Amino acid sequence: PTPTPTPAPAVVVPEPTSITSNPVDEVGLTYEISGRGKEGGNEGRMCIFTVTLRLDGKPVPNPSKDDLKVYMDCPGGQPRLNVMGGAGGAYHVGFTPTAGGQYWCDFVWRGHWCKEPYMLGVKTNTNKIPDHTYVGPERKAAGVMVIPSTSTLSVPNSTSVSTAATTTTTTTANRRSSYTTRTKEPSPQHSICSGRTCEMTDEEIGTFNITCKDDSGEILKGDFHFDIQINGTSPVETKIVNNSDGTYKCTFGPASAGEYTLEVTYKGKQLNHGTWEVNVVEAIGGIQFEDITILFHTTQGGRLKTTGGDLDNFIIKASGDASPEIFDLEDGRYTLDYHVVPGSNVIDVKAEGKSLGGFPLTWTI
């Protein structure tokens, strides 16, 4: 007799992991990022950005700061966040990153998740942004998948954004890329030359400093190439040393006696206070007098200021043939260039009729 065939074992198909539909699709919630820290910042320094939430293209109704929760997937785990505002759907988010890397931000408004995270680039003290792969533990725990948009942009250094449900390197077409970082460039308008030697002997080396800043006025660390052009009586050797803190120490000379004009540029554009004249004289009897630079930091309400703009409030008096030059570094600090004279030297800086702390300075040569 023909044997009865043994039936094949039943194939058990496991139920798919349940992932709820993204609530953002149900309510039409979108966000836009703006503000000074919209691209990120530097480790150890406060970063503040603004996220504006819209519902079907209109500001979210009756907002309060308690409506928004922000989760960050980043090096070192979730940092301490401060969420402020809410008026008109605009929330201000502040935090201090403890390490450089990619900081992925998820926004949840009244329980509704925005469809994809936003990436901030935080630079290390060597001006690098290390990769950090997005996992989104809070999003996974809530069972909400990332919903990619239709415009695909690759993530720098081949970093992908992944969840249990999907892998994507996409971003919304009608706003700035969430997953793309741009290398910041020095701004010639905001970068400033200070501590400039204006008079020297033919045996001396002239000096000045460059403070490198980006378009937002923030000090920009990195290794950037600045050009120094000197026109005058004879060729002059120049040297630039990167201090690795956003400033550069520059030297020039020695030079033959005569008049010289210096110009400092970045990619052909002149820096703030980037051109001046230098008078070189013959050294007599070995006596040399130096230019000095005085740095002072202003305060307001007992705290150090972080913005400039007070130049018009200062009255400067000094001994010597010429008035000192004062420069606004635009971060609450100011430098004062002064040429030392034989005998008594006095420098006084006043605001509202009163000498600033530490002034007047007096000494005798």
Tab-separated table of C-alpha atoms in Angstrom:
chain	number	residue	atom	x	y	z
A	1	PRO	CA	0.000	0.000	0.000
A	2	THR	CA	1.106	3.566	-0.661
A	3	PRO	CA	2.337	5.068	2.637
A	4	THR	CA	0.506	8.057	3.924
A	5	PRO	CA	2.826	11.084	3.562
A	6	THR	CA	3.857	12.771	6.767
A	7	PRO	CA	2.417	16.281	6.771
A	8	ALA	CA	4.964	19.109	6.802
A	9	PRO	CA	5.220	20.910	10.096
A	10	ALA	CA	3.137	24.027	10.275
A	11	VAL	CA	5.093	27.227	9.669
A	12	VAL	CA	4.385	29.695	12.412
A	13	VAL	CA	4.653	33.249	11.159
A	14	PRO	CA	5.423	35.572	14.082
A	15	GLU	CA	3.282	38.600	14.517
A	16	PRO	CA	5.103	41.763	13.377
A	17	THR	CA	6.311	44.086	16.070
A	18	SER	CA	3.573	46.551	16.730
A	19	ILE	CA	4.579	50.115	15.932
A	20	THR	CA	1.913	52.731	16.236
A	21	SER	CA	1.345	55.133	13.409
A	22	ASN	CA	3.181	58.363	13.945
A	23	PRO	CA	0.793	60.756	15.723
A	24	VAL	CA	2.342	63.644	13.824
A	25	ASP	CA	0.529	62.535	10.667
A	26	GLU	CA	-2.795	62.685	12.448
A	27	VAL	CA	-2.384	66.280	13.581
A	28	GLY	CA	-0.140	67.779	10.860
A	29	LEU	CA	2.585	68.887	13.321
A	30	THR	CA	5.791	70.360	11.861
A	31	TYR	CA	8.771	72.254	13.257
A	32	GLU	CA	11.350	74.813	12.169
A	33	ILE	CA	14.706	75.493	13.841
A	34	SER	CA	16.209	78.974	14.117
A	35	GLY	CA	18.363	81.056	16.408
A	36	ARG	CA	22.043	81.425	17.090
A	37	GLY	CA	22.549	77.751	17.957
A	38	LYS	CA	20.508	76.262	15.110
A	39	GLU	CA	23.565	74.460	13.712
A	40	GLY	CA	25.070	73.505	17.084
A	41	GLY	CA	28.024	74.926	18.976
A	42	ASN	CA	31.097	73.959	20.971
A	43	GLU	CA	31.519	71.510	23.823
A	44	GLY	CA	31.399	73.131	27.233
A	45	ARG	CA	29.604	76.254	25.963
A	46	MET	CA	25.909	77.046	26.278
A	47	CYS	CA	23.911	76.364	23.105
A	48	ILE	CA	20.475	77.949	22.623
A	49	PHE	CA	18.169	77.440	19.661
A	50	THR	CA	14.501	78.068	18.891
A	51	VAL	CA	12.045	75.417	17.711
A	52	THR	CA	8.796	76.776	16.243
A	53	LEU	CA	5.921	74.302	16.115
A	54	ARG	CA	3.060	74.576	13.641
A	55	LEU	CA	-0.196	72.690	13.385
A	56	ASP	CA	-1.497	72.410	9.806
A	57	GLY	CA	0.728	75.371	8.950
A	58	LYS	CA	-0.482	77.561	11.826
A	59	PRO	CA	1.080	78.216	15.255
A	60	VAL	CA	0.075	75.566	17.791
A	61	PRO	CA	-2.942	76.645	19.875
A	62	ASN	CA	-2.670	77.860	23.487
A	63	PRO	CA	0.980	76.886	23.909
A	64	SER	CA	2.857	76.711	27.195
A	65	LYS	CA	6.436	75.649	27.954
A	66	ASP	CA	5.151	72.475	29.662
A	67	ASP	CA	3.605	71.274	26.365
A	68	LEU	CA	6.987	70.518	24.767
A	69	LYS	CA	9.352	67.716	25.686
A	70	VAL	CA	12.769	67.457	24.081
A	71	TYR	CA	14.829	64.263	24.013
A	72	MET	CA	18.455	64.190	22.891
A	73	ASP	CA	20.331	61.139	21.640
A	74	CYS	CA	23.939	62.256	21.971
A	75	PRO	CA	27.384	61.463	23.428
A	76	GLY	CA	27.218	61.098	27.207
A	77	GLY	CA	23.444	60.714	27.340
A	78	GLN	CA	20.617	63.205	27.770
A	79	PRO	CA	21.985	66.587	28.940
A	80	ARG	CA	20.156	68.916	31.280
A	81	LEU	CA	17.745	70.932	29.136
A	82	ASN	CA	16.009	74.230	29.792
A	83	VAL	CA	12.839	74.801	27.723
A	84	MET	CA	11.469	78.338	27.755
A	85	GLY	CA	8.815	80.393	25.999
A	86	GLY	CA	6.031	78.930	23.921
A	87	ALA	CA	4.377	82.145	22.751
A	88	GLY	CA	3.328	81.811	19.113
A	89	GLY	CA	4.551	78.215	19.158
A	90	ALA	CA	8.211	79.301	19.524
A	91	TYR	CA	10.132	77.469	22.241
A	92	HIS	CA	13.707	78.298	23.259
A	93	VAL	CA	15.847	75.293	24.186
A	94	GLY	CA	19.144	75.716	26.025
A	95	PHE	CA	21.755	73.197	27.139
A	96	THR	CA	25.497	72.875	27.694
A	97	PRO	CA	27.016	69.971	25.718
A	98	THR	CA	29.649	68.054	27.690
A	99	ALA	CA	31.262	66.423	24.649
A	100	GLY	CA	31.581	67.032	20.941
A	101	GLY	CA	29.497	65.011	18.492
A	102	GLN	CA	26.148	64.784	16.740
A	103	TYR	CA	23.201	65.705	18.987
A	104	TRP	CA	19.899	64.265	17.664
A	105	CYS	CA	16.833	66.109	18.998
A	106	ASP	CA	13.319	64.626	19.143
A	107	PHE	CA	10.416	67.005	19.806
A	108	VAL	CA	7.175	65.819	21.431
A	109	TRP	CA	4.259	68.243	21.757
A	110	ARG	CA	1.332	67.173	23.949
A	111	GLY	CA	2.243	63.539	23.299
A	112	HIS	CA	2.633	63.930	19.532
A	113	TRP	CA	6.069	63.151	18.099
A	114	CYS	CA	7.535	65.163	15.255
A	115	LYS	CA	8.211	62.772	12.405
A	116	GLU	CA	12.024	62.928	12.401
A	117	PRO	CA	14.849	64.096	14.659
A	118	TYR	CA	16.920	67.225	14.136
A	119	MET	CA	20.716	67.061	14.280
A	120	LEU	CA	22.949	69.670	15.955
A	121	GLY	CA	26.716	69.532	15.382
A	122	VAL	CA	28.804	70.133	18.527
A	123	LYS	CA	32.512	70.685	17.943
A	124	THR	CA	35.304	69.357	20.112
A	125	ASN	CA	38.207	71.590	21.161
A	126	THR	CA	39.985	70.354	18.003
A	127	ASN	CA	37.123	71.649	15.816
A	128	LYS	CA	35.790	68.162	14.973
A	129	ILE	CA	32.237	66.787	15.101
A	130	PRO	CA	32.490	63.038	15.887
A	131	ASP	CA	29.789	60.718	14.537
A	132	HIS	CA	27.005	59.568	16.838
A	133	THR	CA	24.490	57.108	15.377
A	134	TYR	CA	20.880	57.908	16.162
A	135	VAL	CA	19.072	55.211	18.172
A	136	GLY	CA	16.217	57.193	19.725
A	137	PRO	CA	15.506	55.114	22.855
A	138	GLU	CA	12.567	57.272	23.930
A	139	ARG	CA	11.033	57.117	20.447
A	140	LYS	CA	11.464	53.333	20.378
A	141	ALA	CA	9.971	52.986	23.845
A	142	ALA	CA	6.949	54.997	22.705
A	143	GLY	CA	6.574	52.743	19.639
A	144	VAL	CA	6.783	55.655	17.209
A	145	MET	CA	8.719	55.189	14.010
A	146	VAL	CA	10.750	57.755	12.130
A	147	ILE	CA	8.869	58.831	9.007
A	148	PRO	CA	11.390	59.959	6.391
A	149	SER	CA	10.552	62.678	3.919
A	150	THR	CA	11.030	62.420	0.170
A	151	SER	CA	14.186	64.522	-0.274
A	152	THR	CA	17.247	62.388	0.400
A	153	LEU	CA	20.506	63.893	1.617
A	154	SER	CA	23.465	61.822	2.760
A	155	VAL	CA	24.743	62.194	6.291
A	156	PRO	CA	28.390	63.325	6.688
A	157	ASN	CA	30.921	60.528	7.245
A	158	SER	CA	28.366	57.907	6.170
A	159	THR	CA	26.509	58.086	9.476
A	160	SER	CA	23.000	56.630	9.225
A	161	VAL	CA	19.891	57.317	11.263
A	162	SER	CA	18.366	54.070	12.444
A	163	THR	CA	15.460	52.766	14.470
A	164	ALA	CA	14.025	49.266	14.799
A	165	ALA	CA	11.602	50.074	12.025
A	166	THR	CA	13.592	51.991	9.462
A	167	THR	CA	16.947	53.383	8.377
A	168	THR	CA	17.047	56.743	6.722
A	169	THR	CA	19.328	59.548	5.695
A	170	THR	CA	16.575	61.926	4.678
A	171	THR	CA	15.296	65.332	5.555
A	172	THR	CA	12.446	67.664	4.689
A	173	ALA	CA	12.884	69.459	1.374
A	174	ASN	CA	11.440	72.806	2.443
A	175	ARG	CA	13.762	73.484	5.396
A	176	ARG	CA	17.471	73.341	6.150
A	177	SER	CA	18.856	69.803	6.300
A	178	SER	CA	18.437	68.221	9.710
A	179	TYR	CA	21.106	65.640	8.955
A	180	THR	CA	23.714	67.797	7.269
A	181	THR	CA	26.421	69.869	8.945
A	182	ARG	CA	28.332	72.712	7.339
A	183	THR	CA	31.862	73.711	8.169
A	184	LYS	CA	31.747	77.274	9.421
A	185	GLU	CA	34.002	79.836	7.807
A	186	PRO	CA	35.648	82.887	9.368
A	187	SER	CA	33.779	86.131	8.796
A	188	PRO	CA	36.155	88.941	7.748
A	189	GLN	CA	33.581	91.435	8.989
A	190	HIS	CA	33.551	89.976	12.521
A	191	SER	CA	37.147	88.685	12.781
A	192	ILE	CA	39.310	91.403	14.273
A	193	CYS	CA	42.956	92.455	14.467
A	194	SER	CA	44.098	93.863	17.818
A	195	GLY	CA	47.297	94.507	19.739
A	196	ARG	CA	48.790	96.078	16.615
A	197	THR	CA	52.319	97.429	16.627
A	198	CYS	CA	52.246	100.886	15.032
A	199	GLU	CA	55.755	102.108	15.841
A	200	MET	CA	58.971	100.114	16.267
A	201	THR	CA	62.720	100.248	15.723
A	202	ASP	CA	64.558	98.464	12.955
A	203	GLU	CA	65.759	95.925	15.533
A	204	GLU	CA	62.328	94.986	16.842
A	205	ILE	CA	59.673	92.458	15.867
A	206	GLY	CA	56.173	93.821	15.417
A	207	THR	CA	53.157	91.873	16.691
A	208	PHE	CA	49.380	91.760	16.481
A	209	ASN	CA	46.578	89.293	17.210
A	210	ILE	CA	43.722	87.909	15.126
A	211	THR	CA	40.491	86.871	16.848
A	212	CYS	CA	38.640	84.593	14.429
A	213	LYS	CA	34.835	84.799	14.460
A	214	ASP	CA	32.009	83.390	12.364
A	215	ASP	CA	29.010	85.226	10.878
A	216	SER	CA	27.153	85.123	14.211
A	217	GLY	CA	30.060	86.774	16.053
A	218	GLU	CA	31.042	83.579	17.894
A	219	ILE	CA	34.757	82.847	18.288
A	220	LEU	CA	35.616	80.173	15.715
A	221	LYS	CA	38.263	77.585	16.505
A	222	GLY	CA	40.039	75.791	13.686
A	223	ASP	CA	43.017	76.093	11.377
A	224	PHE	CA	42.291	78.855	8.880
A	225	HIS	CA	44.664	80.645	6.520
A	226	PHE	CA	44.944	84.407	6.890
A	227	ASP	CA	47.076	86.517	4.542
A	228	ILE	CA	49.367	89.352	5.644
A	229	GLN	CA	50.505	91.824	3.010
A	230	ILE	CA	53.105	94.467	3.885
A	231	ASN	CA	54.043	97.310	1.534
A	232	GLY	CA	56.953	99.587	2.363
A	233	THR	CA	60.661	100.295	2.214
A	234	SER	CA	61.894	96.692	2.246
A	235	PRO	CA	60.589	93.103	2.234
A	236	VAL	CA	59.386	91.988	5.675
A	237	GLU	CA	59.099	88.437	7.009
A	238	THR	CA	55.783	87.478	8.620
A	239	LYS	CA	54.666	84.573	10.783
A	240	ILE	CA	51.261	83.395	12.058
A	241	VAL	CA	50.885	80.972	14.996
A	242	ASN	CA	47.525	79.315	15.688
A	243	ASN	CA	46.795	79.386	19.442
A	244	SER	CA	44.052	76.723	18.956
A	245	ASP	CA	41.520	78.827	20.874
A	246	GLY	CA	40.198	80.916	17.980
A	247	THR	CA	43.062	83.422	18.177
A	248	TYR	CA	46.279	83.758	16.194
A	249	LYS	CA	49.584	85.380	17.226
A	250	CYS	CA	51.153	87.252	14.321
A	251	THR	CA	54.644	88.724	14.034
A	252	PHE	CA	56.469	90.741	11.380
A	253	GLY	CA	59.974	92.143	11.035
A	254	PRO	CA	62.627	93.206	11.551
A	255	ALA	CA	62.294	95.880	8.871
A	256	SER	CA	64.398	98.717	7.579
A	257	ALA	CA	63.552	102.233	8.756
A	258	GLY	CA	60.626	103.732	6.882
A	259	GLU	CA	56.840	103.739	6.542
A	260	TYR	CA	54.902	100.487	6.010
A	261	THR	CA	51.264	99.589	5.407
A	262	LEU	CA	49.887	96.275	6.659
A	263	GLU	CA	46.739	94.564	5.395
A	264	VAL	CA	45.295	91.332	6.840
A	265	THR	CA	42.742	89.415	4.770
A	266	TYR	CA	40.830	86.141	4.641
A	267	LYS	CA	40.126	84.886	1.120
A	268	GLY	CA	40.804	88.354	-0.248
A	269	LYS	CA	38.523	90.217	2.168
A	270	GLN	CA	39.958	92.590	4.744
A	271	LEU	CA	39.460	91.853	8.435
A	272	ASN	CA	37.956	94.289	10.920
A	273	HIS	CA	40.780	96.742	11.821
A	274	GLY	CA	42.790	94.776	9.263
A	275	THR	CA	44.818	97.632	7.772
A	276	TRP	CA	47.155	100.132	9.457
A	277	GLU	CA	50.445	101.975	9.104
A	278	VAL	CA	53.687	101.143	10.902
A	279	ASN	CA	56.533	103.603	11.394
A	280	VAL	CA	59.954	101.942	11.680
A	281	VAL	CA	62.815	104.074	13.051
A	282	GLU	CA	66.480	103.392	13.664
A	283	ALA	CA	67.315	102.154	17.155
A	284	ILE	CA	69.366	104.730	19.107
A	285	GLY	CA	71.749	103.714	21.877
A	286	GLY	CA	70.035	100.391	22.394
A	287	ILE	CA	66.953	102.051	23.982
A	288	GLN	CA	63.680	100.528	22.815
A	289	PHE	CA	60.122	101.397	23.718
A	290	GLU	CA	57.312	98.889	23.213
A	291	ASP	CA	53.673	98.979	22.298
A	292	ILE	CA	51.593	97.253	24.957
A	293	THR	CA	48.067	95.856	24.798
A	294	ILE	CA	45.698	96.057	27.749
A	295	LEU	CA	42.729	93.668	27.816
A	296	PHE	CA	39.707	94.415	30.017
A	297	HIS	CA	36.320	92.732	30.406
A	298	THR	CA	33.191	94.766	31.179
A	299	THR	CA	30.491	93.733	33.646
A	300	GLN	CA	26.808	94.447	34.072
A	301	GLY	CA	24.949	93.731	37.278
A	302	GLY	CA	28.029	92.039	38.685
A	303	ARG	CA	28.316	89.570	35.794
A	304	LEU	CA	30.714	89.523	32.885
A	305	LYS	CA	29.103	90.801	29.698
A	306	THR	CA	29.061	88.652	26.572
A	307	THR	CA	28.215	91.395	24.081
A	308	GLY	CA	30.052	94.528	22.994
A	309	GLY	CA	28.865	97.855	21.654
A	310	ASP	CA	30.027	100.097	24.515
A	311	LEU	CA	32.820	101.926	22.689
A	312	ASP	CA	30.949	105.232	22.674
A	313	ASN	CA	30.594	105.087	26.476
A	314	PHE	CA	34.346	105.089	27.160
A	315	ILE	CA	36.534	108.150	27.694
A	316	ILE	CA	40.255	107.377	27.427
A	317	LYS	CA	43.070	109.573	28.690
A	318	ALA	CA	46.738	108.695	28.448
A	319	SER	CA	50.200	110.203	28.471
A	320	GLY	CA	52.297	110.088	25.341
A	321	ASP	CA	52.154	111.537	21.873
A	322	ALA	CA	49.098	109.657	20.599
A	323	SER	CA	45.793	108.465	22.022
A	324	PRO	CA	45.551	104.714	22.571
A	325	GLU	CA	43.519	102.681	20.094
A	326	ILE	CA	40.619	100.725	21.563
A	327	PHE	CA	39.046	97.688	19.903
A	328	ASP	CA	35.709	96.007	20.599
A	329	LEU	CA	36.065	92.202	20.557
A	330	GLU	CA	32.229	92.030	20.605
A	331	ASP	CA	32.100	89.579	23.530
A	332	GLY	CA	32.276	92.052	26.424
A	333	ARG	CA	36.060	92.361	26.148
A	334	TYR	CA	38.053	95.299	24.824
A	335	THR	CA	41.704	95.773	24.009
A	336	LEU	CA	43.645	99.015	24.360
A	337	ASP	CA	46.856	99.535	22.347
A	338	TYR	CA	49.301	102.023	23.876
A	339	HIS	CA	52.826	103.093	22.949
A	340	VAL	CA	55.040	103.370	26.017
A	341	VAL	CA	56.877	106.690	26.502
A	342	PRO	CA	59.927	107.553	28.604
A	343	GLY	CA	59.106	108.886	32.066
A	344	SER	CA	55.626	108.707	33.559
A	345	ASN	CA	52.913	106.638	31.826
A	346	VAL	CA	49.247	106.944	32.729
A	347	ILE	CA	46.201	105.301	31.162
A	348	ASP	CA	42.668	105.887	32.420
A	349	VAL	CA	39.398	104.515	31.015
A	350	LYS	CA	36.169	106.055	32.288
A	351	ALA	CA	32.476	105.321	31.784
A	352	GLU	CA	29.767	107.647	33.089
A	353	GLY	CA	32.462	109.805	34.642
A	354	LYS	CA	33.989	107.007	36.742
A	355	SER	CA	37.182	105.049	36.156
A	356	LEU	CA	36.668	101.376	35.365
A	357	GLY	CA	37.969	98.848	37.869
A	358	GLY	CA	41.762	98.570	37.604
A	359	PHE	CA	42.141	102.053	36.127
A	360	PRO	CA	43.999	104.363	36.106
A	361	LEU	CA	47.190	102.434	35.374
A	362	THR	CA	50.427	104.268	36.175
A	363	TRP	CA	54.108	103.381	35.834
A	364	THR	CA	57.428	105.057	35.165
A	365	ILE	CA	60.265	104.233	32.766
